[in-house]
PDB file of C-alpha atoms in Angstrom:
ATOM      1  CA  ASP A1396     -92.940 122.788  33.697  1.00 53.00           C
ATOM      2  CA  THR A1397     -96.476 121.694  34.583  1.00 74.00           C
ATOM      3  CA  GLY A1398     -95.471 119.038  37.093  1.00 93.00           C
ATOM      4  CA  VAL A1399     -96.333 115.347  37.066  1.00 96.00           C
ATOM      5  CA  SER A1400     -99.882 114.732  35.870  1.00 96.00           C
ATOM      6  CA  GLN A1401    -101.945 111.654  36.730  1.00 97.00           C
ATOM      7  CA  ASN A1402    -105.309 110.616  35.355  1.00 97.00           C
ATOM      8  CA  PRO A1403    -107.891 109.814  36.446  1.00 97.00           C
ATOM      9  CA  ARG A1404    -107.862 111.299  39.948  1.00 96.00           C
ATOM     10  CA  HIS A1405    -110.395 108.761  41.188  1.00 97.00           C
ATOM     11  CA  LYS A1406    -111.536 105.401  39.850  1.00 97.00           C
ATOM     12  CA  ILE A1407    -114.236 103.153  41.248  1.00 98.00           C
ATOM     13  CA  THR A1408    -114.457  99.726  39.649  1.00 98.00           C
ATOM     14  CA  LYS A1409    -116.103  96.403  40.275  1.00 98.00           C
ATOM     15  CA  ARG A1410    -114.038  93.451  41.329  1.00 97.00           C
ATOM     16  CA  GLY A1411    -112.764  91.550  38.313  1.00 97.00           C
ATOM     17  CA  GLN A1412    -112.666  94.533  35.962  1.00 98.00           C
ATOM     18  CA  ASN A1413    -109.511  95.871  34.344  1.00 98.00           C
ATOM     19  CA  VAL A1414    -108.331  99.427  34.994  1.00 98.00           C
ATOM     20  CA  THR A1415    -105.630 101.601  33.445  1.00 98.00           C
ATOM     21  CA  PHE A1416    -104.000 104.689  34.885  1.00 97.00           C
ATOM     22  CA  ARG A1417    -101.901 107.247  33.072  1.00 98.00           C
ATOM     23  CA  CYS A1418     -98.922 109.314  34.222  1.00 98.00           C
ATOM     24  CA  ASP A1419     -97.362 112.211  32.324  1.00 97.00           C
ATOM     25  CA  PRO A1420     -93.971 113.075  33.854  1.00 96.00           C
ATOM     26  CA  ILE A1421     -92.146 116.375  33.685  1.00 95.00           C
ATOM     27  CA  SER A1422     -90.971 116.533  30.091  1.00 91.00           C
ATOM     28  CA  GLU A1423     -87.205 116.481  30.620  1.00 88.00           C
ATOM     29  CA  HIS A1424     -87.315 113.728  33.272  1.00 93.00           C
ATOM     30  CA  ASN A1425     -86.090 110.407  31.914  1.00 93.00           C
ATOM     31  CA  ARG A1426     -86.873 108.404  35.054  1.00 95.00           C
ATOM     32  CA  LEU A1427     -90.444 107.509  35.966  1.00 96.00           C
ATOM     33  CA  TYR A1428     -91.640 105.610  39.035  1.00 97.00           C
ATOM     34  CA  TRP A1429     -94.872 104.031  40.216  1.00 97.00           C
ATOM     35  CA  TYR A1430     -95.730 103.667  43.911  1.00 97.00           C
ATOM     36  CA  ARG A1431     -98.753 102.342  45.789  1.00 97.00           C
ATOM     37  CA  GLN A1432     -99.955 103.729  49.105  1.00 97.00           C
ATOM     38  CA  THR A1433    -102.552 102.208  51.407  1.00 95.00           C
ATOM     39  CA  LEU A1434    -104.210 104.033  54.275  1.00 91.00           C
ATOM     40  CA  GLY A1435    -101.835 104.925  57.093  1.00 90.00           C
ATOM     41  CA  GLN A1436     -98.761 103.604  55.304  1.00 93.00           C
ATOM     42  CA  GLY A1437     -95.911 105.158  53.400  1.00 95.00           C
ATOM     43  CA  PRO A1438     -95.788 104.674  49.627  1.00 96.00           C
ATOM     44  CA  GLU A1439     -94.338 101.363  48.415  1.00 95.00           C
ATOM     45  CA  PHE A1440     -92.248 101.047  45.279  1.00 95.00           C
ATOM     46  CA  LEU A1441     -93.815  99.155  42.375  1.00 96.00           C
ATOM     47  CA  THR A1442     -91.631  99.747  39.305  1.00 96.00           C
ATOM     48  CA  TYR A1443     -89.494 102.255  37.470  1.00 95.00           C
ATOM     49  CA  PHE A1444     -88.469 103.200  33.959  1.00 95.00           C
ATOM     50  CA  GLN A1445     -85.451 104.885  32.534  1.00 94.00           C
ATOM     51  CA  ASN A1446     -86.657 106.250  29.234  1.00 93.00           C
ATOM     52  CA  GLU A1447     -88.705 103.386  27.748  1.00 93.00           C
ATOM     53  CA  ALA A1448     -86.847 100.598  29.567  1.00 94.00           C
ATOM     54  CA  GLN A1449     -88.472  99.071  32.635  1.00 93.00           C
ATOM     55  CA  LEU A1450     -85.465  98.546  34.902  1.00 93.00           C
ATOM     56  CA  GLU A1451     -86.928  97.181  38.109  1.00 91.00           C
ATOM     57  CA  LYS A1452     -90.163  95.625  39.312  1.00 92.00           C
ATOM     58  CA  SER A1453     -91.125  95.005  42.915  1.00 91.00           C
ATOM     59  CA  ARG A1454     -92.376  91.638  44.089  1.00 88.00           C
ATOM     60  CA  LEU A1455     -95.538  93.579  44.968  1.00 81.00           C
ATOM     61  CA  LEU A1456     -96.205  93.798  41.227  1.00 84.00           C
ATOM     62  CA  SER A1457     -98.058  90.564  40.614  1.00 87.00           C
ATOM     63  CA  ASP A1458     -98.670  89.249  37.105  1.00 92.00           C
ATOM     64  CA  ARG A1459    -102.020  91.069  37.109  1.00 95.00           C
ATOM     65  CA  PHE A1460    -100.100  94.348  36.986  1.00 96.00           C
ATOM     66  CA  SER A1461     -98.337  95.664  33.909  1.00 95.00           C
ATOM     67  CA  ALA A1462     -96.676  98.981  33.236  1.00 96.00           C
ATOM     68  CA  GLU A1463     -95.471 100.514  30.007  1.00 96.00           C
ATOM     69  CA  ARG A1464     -93.705 103.655  28.930  1.00 96.00           C
ATOM     70  CA  PRO A1465     -93.785 103.749  25.146  1.00 91.00           C
ATOM     71  CA  LYS A1466     -91.269 106.133  23.574  1.00 86.00           C
ATOM     72  CA  GLY A1467     -90.054 107.162  27.004  1.00 84.00           C
ATOM     73  CA  SER A1468     -92.798 109.726  27.508  1.00 91.00           C
ATOM     74  CA  PHE A1469     -96.035 109.017  29.422  1.00 96.00           C
ATOM     75  CA  SER A1470     -96.565 105.760  31.283  1.00 97.00           C
ATOM     76  CA  THR A1471     -99.577 103.538  31.900  1.00 97.00           C
ATOM     77  CA  LEU A1472    -100.218 101.135  34.750  1.00 97.00           C
ATOM     78  CA  GLU A1473    -102.821  98.452  34.094  1.00 97.00           C
ATOM     79  CA  ILE A1474    -104.379  96.180  36.678  1.00 97.00           C
ATOM     80  CA  GLN A1475    -106.230  93.174  35.331  1.00 97.00           C
ATOM     81  CA  ARG A1476    -108.963  91.294  37.214  1.00 97.00           C
ATOM     82  CA  THR A1477    -108.980  93.799  40.061  1.00 97.00           C
ATOM     83  CA  GLU A1478    -109.344  92.582  43.641  1.00 96.00           C
ATOM     84  CA  GLN A1479    -110.487  94.478  46.732  1.00 96.00           C
ATOM     85  CA  GLY A1480    -106.917  94.419  47.998  1.00 95.00           C
ATOM     86  CA  ASP A1481    -105.899  96.561  45.039  1.00 96.00           C
ATOM     87  CA  SER A1482    -107.776  99.522  46.535  1.00 97.00           C
ATOM     88  CA  ALA A1483    -105.109 102.139  47.194  1.00 97.00           C
ATOM     89  CA  MET A1484    -103.621 105.423  46.022  1.00 97.00           C
ATOM     90  CA  TYR A1485    -101.361 104.907  43.007  1.00 98.00           C
ATOM     91  CA  LEU A1486     -98.643 107.543  42.801  1.00 97.00           C
ATOM     92  CA  CYS A1487     -96.351 108.416  39.931  1.00 98.00           C
ATOM     93  CA  ALA A1488     -93.056 110.275  40.271  1.00 97.00           C
ATOM     94  CA  SER A1489     -90.323 111.421  37.933  1.00 96.00           C
ATOM     95  CA  LYS A1490     -86.812 112.829  38.096  1.00 94.00           C
ATOM     96  CA  PRO A1491     -84.139 113.871  35.596  1.00 92.00           C
ATOM     97  CA  GLY A1492     -81.299 111.705  36.862  1.00 86.00           C
ATOM     98  CA  PRO A1493     -79.884 109.689  39.759  1.00 83.00           C
ATOM     99  CA  VAL A1494     -78.771 112.506  42.070  1.00 84.00           C
ATOM    100  CA  TYR A1495     -81.950 114.562  41.820  1.00 89.00           C
ATOM    101  CA  GLY A1496     -85.022 114.601  44.003  1.00 92.00           C
ATOM    102  CA  TYR A1497     -88.358 113.083  43.057  1.00 95.00           C
ATOM    103  CA  THR A1498     -91.442 115.012  41.942  1.00 96.00           C
ATOM    104  CA  PHE A1499     -94.739 113.272  42.613  1.00 96.00           C
ATOM    105  CA  GLY A1500     -98.107 113.628  40.965  1.00 96.00           C
ATOM    106  CA  SER A1501    -101.426 113.975  42.779  1.00 95.00           C
ATOM    107  CA  GLY A1502    -102.127 110.265  42.514  1.00 96.00           C
ATOM    108  CA  THR A1503    -105.006 108.098  41.346  1.00 97.00           C
ATOM    109  CA  ARG A1504    -107.239 106.734  44.087  1.00 97.00           C
ATOM    110  CA  LEU A1505    -108.610 103.314  43.169  1.00 98.00           C
ATOM    111  CA  THR A1506    -111.584 101.813  44.952  1.00 98.00           C
ATOM    112  CA  VAL A1507    -112.542  98.229  44.082  1.00 98.00           C
ATOM    113  CA  VAL A1508    -116.089  97.327  45.149  1.00 97.00           C
TER     114      VAL A1508
ATOM    115  CA  LYS B1324     -82.833  95.584  53.217  1.00 87.00           C
ATOM    116  CA  GLN B1325     -83.347  99.277  53.889  1.00 91.00           C
ATOM    117  CA  GLU B1326     -85.889 100.117  56.567  1.00 94.00           C
ATOM    118  CA  VAL B1327     -87.054 103.622  57.463  1.00 96.00           C
ATOM    119  CA  THR B1328     -88.667 104.477  60.793  1.00 97.00           C
ATOM    120  CA  GLN B1329     -90.330 107.733  61.796  1.00 97.00           C
ATOM    121  CA  ILE B1330     -90.967 108.882  65.329  1.00 94.00           C
ATOM    122  CA  PRO B1331     -93.396 110.005  66.618  1.00 94.00           C
ATOM    123  CA  ALA B1332     -96.230 108.482  64.596  1.00 95.00           C
ATOM    124  CA  ALA B1333     -98.511 111.357  65.560  1.00 96.00           C
ATOM    125  CA  LEU B1334     -98.100 114.742  67.175  1.00 95.00           C
ATOM    126  CA  SER B1335    -100.599 117.370  68.295  1.00 97.00           C
ATOM    127  CA  VAL B1336     -99.274 120.777  69.360  1.00 96.00           C
ATOM    128  CA  PRO B1337    -100.510 124.329  69.890  1.00 97.00           C
ATOM    129  CA  GLU B1338     -99.687 126.948  67.317  1.00 97.00           C
ATOM    130  CA  GLY B1339     -96.281 128.598  67.705  1.00 97.00           C
ATOM    131  CA  GLU B1340     -94.340 125.613  69.010  1.00 96.00           C
ATOM    132  CA  ASN B1341     -91.034 124.518  67.491  1.00 97.00           C
ATOM    133  CA  LEU B1342     -91.128 120.869  66.427  1.00 95.00           C
ATOM    134  CA  VAL B1343     -88.671 118.075  65.706  1.00 96.00           C
ATOM    135  CA  LEU B1344     -89.650 115.085  63.602  1.00 97.00           C
ATOM    136  CA  ASN B1345     -87.297 112.129  63.569  1.00 97.00           C
ATOM    137  CA  CYS B1346     -86.371 109.668  60.833  1.00 97.00           C
ATOM    138  CA  SER B1347     -83.954 106.740  61.078  1.00 97.00           C
ATOM    139  CA  PHE B1348     -82.738 104.320  58.420  1.00 96.00           C
ATOM    140  CA  THR B1349     -80.796 101.078  58.607  1.00 95.00           C
ATOM    141  CA  ASP B1350     -78.486 101.255  55.567  1.00 92.00           C
ATOM    142  CA  SER B1351     -76.241 104.325  55.413  1.00 90.00           C
ATOM    143  CA  ALA B1352     -75.375 103.779  51.716  1.00 90.00           C
ATOM    144  CA  ILE B1353     -77.906 106.274  50.400  1.00 90.00           C
ATOM    145  CA  TYR B1354     -77.833 108.776  47.544  1.00 88.00           C
ATOM    146  CA  ASN B1355     -80.254 111.281  49.009  1.00 93.00           C
ATOM    147  CA  LEU B1356     -82.849 111.787  51.705  1.00 96.00           C
ATOM    148  CA  GLN B1357     -86.041 113.643  50.935  1.00 97.00           C
ATOM    149  CA  TRP B1358     -88.778 114.987  53.207  1.00 98.00           C
ATOM    150  CA  PHE B1359     -92.333 115.232  51.864  1.00 98.00           C
ATOM    151  CA  ARG B1360     -95.620 116.629  53.060  1.00 98.00           C
ATOM    152  CA  GLN B1361     -98.905 114.879  52.315  1.00 97.00           C
ATOM    153  CA  ASP B1362    -102.335 116.368  52.926  1.00 95.00           C
ATOM    154  CA  PRO B1363    -105.256 113.938  53.368  1.00 92.00           C
ATOM    155  CA  GLY B1364    -106.166 112.225  50.101  1.00 89.00           C
ATOM    156  CA  LYS B1365    -103.524 114.139  48.157  1.00 91.00           C
ATOM    157  CA  GLY B1366    -100.180 113.462  46.525  1.00 93.00           C
ATOM    158  CA  LEU B1367     -96.741 114.190  47.949  1.00 96.00           C
ATOM    159  CA  THR B1368     -95.178 117.644  48.028  1.00 96.00           C
ATOM    160  CA  SER B1369     -91.395 117.749  48.305  1.00 96.00           C
ATOM    161  CA  LEU B1370     -90.148 119.891  51.179  1.00 97.00           C
ATOM    162  CA  LEU B1371     -86.407 119.357  51.314  1.00 97.00           C
ATOM    163  CA  LEU B1372     -83.813 117.223  49.541  1.00 96.00           C
ATOM    164  CA  ILE B1373     -80.522 116.454  51.272  1.00 95.00           C
ATOM    165  CA  GLN B1374     -77.864 114.892  49.089  1.00 92.00           C
ATOM    166  CA  SER B1375     -75.553 112.343  50.687  1.00 89.00           C
ATOM    167  CA  SER B1376     -72.626 114.786  50.806  1.00 91.00           C
ATOM    168  CA  GLN B1377     -74.677 117.435  52.619  1.00 93.00           C
ATOM    169  CA  ARG B1378     -75.435 117.762  56.307  1.00 94.00           C
ATOM    170  CA  GLU B1379     -78.507 119.995  56.196  1.00 95.00           C
ATOM    171  CA  GLN B1380     -80.932 121.977  54.064  1.00 96.00           C
ATOM    172  CA  THR B1381     -83.171 124.898  54.944  1.00 97.00           C
ATOM    173  CA  SER B1382     -86.315 126.304  53.397  1.00 96.00           C
ATOM    174  CA  GLY B1383     -88.193 129.029  55.216  1.00 97.00           C
ATOM    175  CA  ARG B1384     -89.284 127.698  58.619  1.00 97.00           C
ATOM    176  CA  LEU B1385     -88.053 124.196  57.786  1.00 98.00           C
ATOM    177  CA  ASN B1386     -84.611 122.775  58.444  1.00 98.00           C
ATOM    178  CA  ALA B1387     -83.587 119.192  57.797  1.00 97.00           C
ATOM    179  CA  SER B1388     -80.365 117.561  58.916  1.00 97.00           C
ATOM    180  CA  LEU B1389     -78.717 114.327  57.845  1.00 96.00           C
ATOM    181  CA  ASP B1390     -76.248 112.155  59.736  1.00 95.00           C
ATOM    182  CA  LYS B1391     -75.483 109.232  57.442  1.00 93.00           C
ATOM    183  CA  SER B1392     -73.101 107.491  59.826  1.00 92.00           C
ATOM    184  CA  SER B1393     -75.776 107.150  62.492  1.00 94.00           C
ATOM    185  CA  GLY B1394     -78.621 106.653  59.999  1.00 95.00           C
ATOM    186  CA  ARG B1395     -80.647 109.620  61.195  1.00 96.00           C
ATOM    187  CA  SER B1396     -82.388 112.706  59.881  1.00 97.00           C
ATOM    188  CA  THR B1397     -84.446 115.323  61.656  1.00 97.00           C
ATOM    189  CA  LEU B1398     -86.955 117.810  60.299  1.00 97.00           C
ATOM    190  CA  TYR B1399     -87.224 120.960  62.394  1.00 97.00           C
ATOM    191  CA  ILE B1400     -90.322 123.131  61.990  1.00 97.00           C
ATOM    192  CA  ALA B1401     -90.072 126.555  63.574  1.00 97.00           C
ATOM    193  CA  ALA B1402     -93.062 128.515  64.868  1.00 97.00           C
ATOM    194  CA  SER B1403     -95.657 125.960  63.778  1.00 97.00           C
ATOM    195  CA  GLN B1404     -98.942 127.104  62.226  1.00 97.00           C
ATOM    196  CA  PRO B1405    -102.310 125.390  61.725  1.00 97.00           C
ATOM    197  CA  GLY B1406    -101.525 125.241  57.992  1.00 97.00           C
ATOM    198  CA  ASP B1407     -98.608 122.928  58.809  1.00 98.00           C
ATOM    199  CA  SER B1408    -101.095 120.204  59.762  1.00 98.00           C
ATOM    200  CA  ALA B1409    -100.379 117.238  57.470  1.00 98.00           C
ATOM    201  CA  THR B1410     -98.477 113.954  57.362  1.00 97.00           C
ATOM    202  CA  TYR B1411     -94.719 114.313  56.986  1.00 98.00           C
ATOM    203  CA  LEU B1412     -92.888 111.505  55.204  1.00 98.00           C
ATOM    204  CA  CYS B1413     -89.181 110.785  55.203  1.00 97.00           C
ATOM    205  CA  ALA B1414     -87.749 108.807  52.281  1.00 97.00           C
ATOM    206  CA  VAL B1415     -84.258 107.568  51.463  1.00 96.00           C
ATOM    207  CA  ASP B1416     -83.034 107.075  47.926  1.00 93.00           C
ATOM    208  CA  ASN B1417     -81.344 103.716  48.008  1.00 81.00           C
ATOM    209  CA  THR B1418     -80.403 101.714  44.881  1.00 73.00           C
ATOM    210  CA  ASP B1419     -82.294 104.256  42.785  1.00 81.00           C
ATOM    211  CA  LYS B1420     -85.693 104.043  44.411  1.00 89.00           C
ATOM    212  CA  LEU B1421     -87.265 105.753  47.401  1.00 94.00           C
ATOM    213  CA  ILE B1422     -87.932 103.823  50.563  1.00 95.00           C
ATOM    214  CA  PHE B1423     -90.466 105.570  52.781  1.00 97.00           C
ATOM    215  CA  GLY B1424     -91.209 105.628  56.453  1.00 95.00           C
ATOM    216  CA  THR B1425     -94.814 105.442  57.635  1.00 94.00           C
ATOM    217  CA  GLY B1426     -94.900 109.152  58.399  1.00 96.00           C
ATOM    218  CA  THR B1427     -95.611 111.511  61.274  1.00 97.00           C
ATOM    219  CA  ARG B1428     -99.166 112.868  61.382  1.00 97.00           C
ATOM    220  CA  LEU B1429     -98.979 116.434  62.670  1.00 98.00           C
ATOM    221  CA  GLN B1430    -101.868 118.498  63.951  1.00 97.00           C
ATOM    222  CA  VAL B1431    -101.284 122.128  64.926  1.00 97.00           C
ATOM    223  CA  PHE B1432    -104.242 123.706  66.715  1.00 96.00           C
ATOM    224  CA  PRO B1433    -104.899 127.424  67.129  1.00 95.00           C
TER     225      PRO B1433
END
């Protein structure tokens, strides 16, 4: 059990560029979550997967955002045409089932300049 | 809509003090409540998980209680140390996603 792994740790991009983040959950965890956290705030839910199915998306997830989890393993979060307001920490979490606690990764810090 | 509130927003104490951090939530229909620690610029580390049927959990110097009927949880930190300095986040698992409070920023000085 190596924990939840997120890459890259940091990403600086110019406004208008596309970025993609990757999350590798704990191997036996079938549920995977994406959260976004801005400075001084608690994390906000973006979306979650059970295996490869995306079961819920927040209204925060505009049409510039897309997430995938092919084959129910790792997940990617893509942001198209980045804006300065997208600058935040993007956190991934996983858990093995509904009654279990969440395990978070170290996050990807995105800075849009 | 579930809302989670944490009080106080910030706390600065001398080493050795016993602390109580408070968390309240508006919808008592929760699966679990989880307390996390977050160091600056880092991810979240789980401290304690309280399932809805439980009243408290303990780990070392940490004790968390849950009162679903009143929508409250407390995190008790005994004999605080400078290494406890971090932001503490309370989160409720409601409709299969976590809803977070804004956290309590704790500073313990020697």
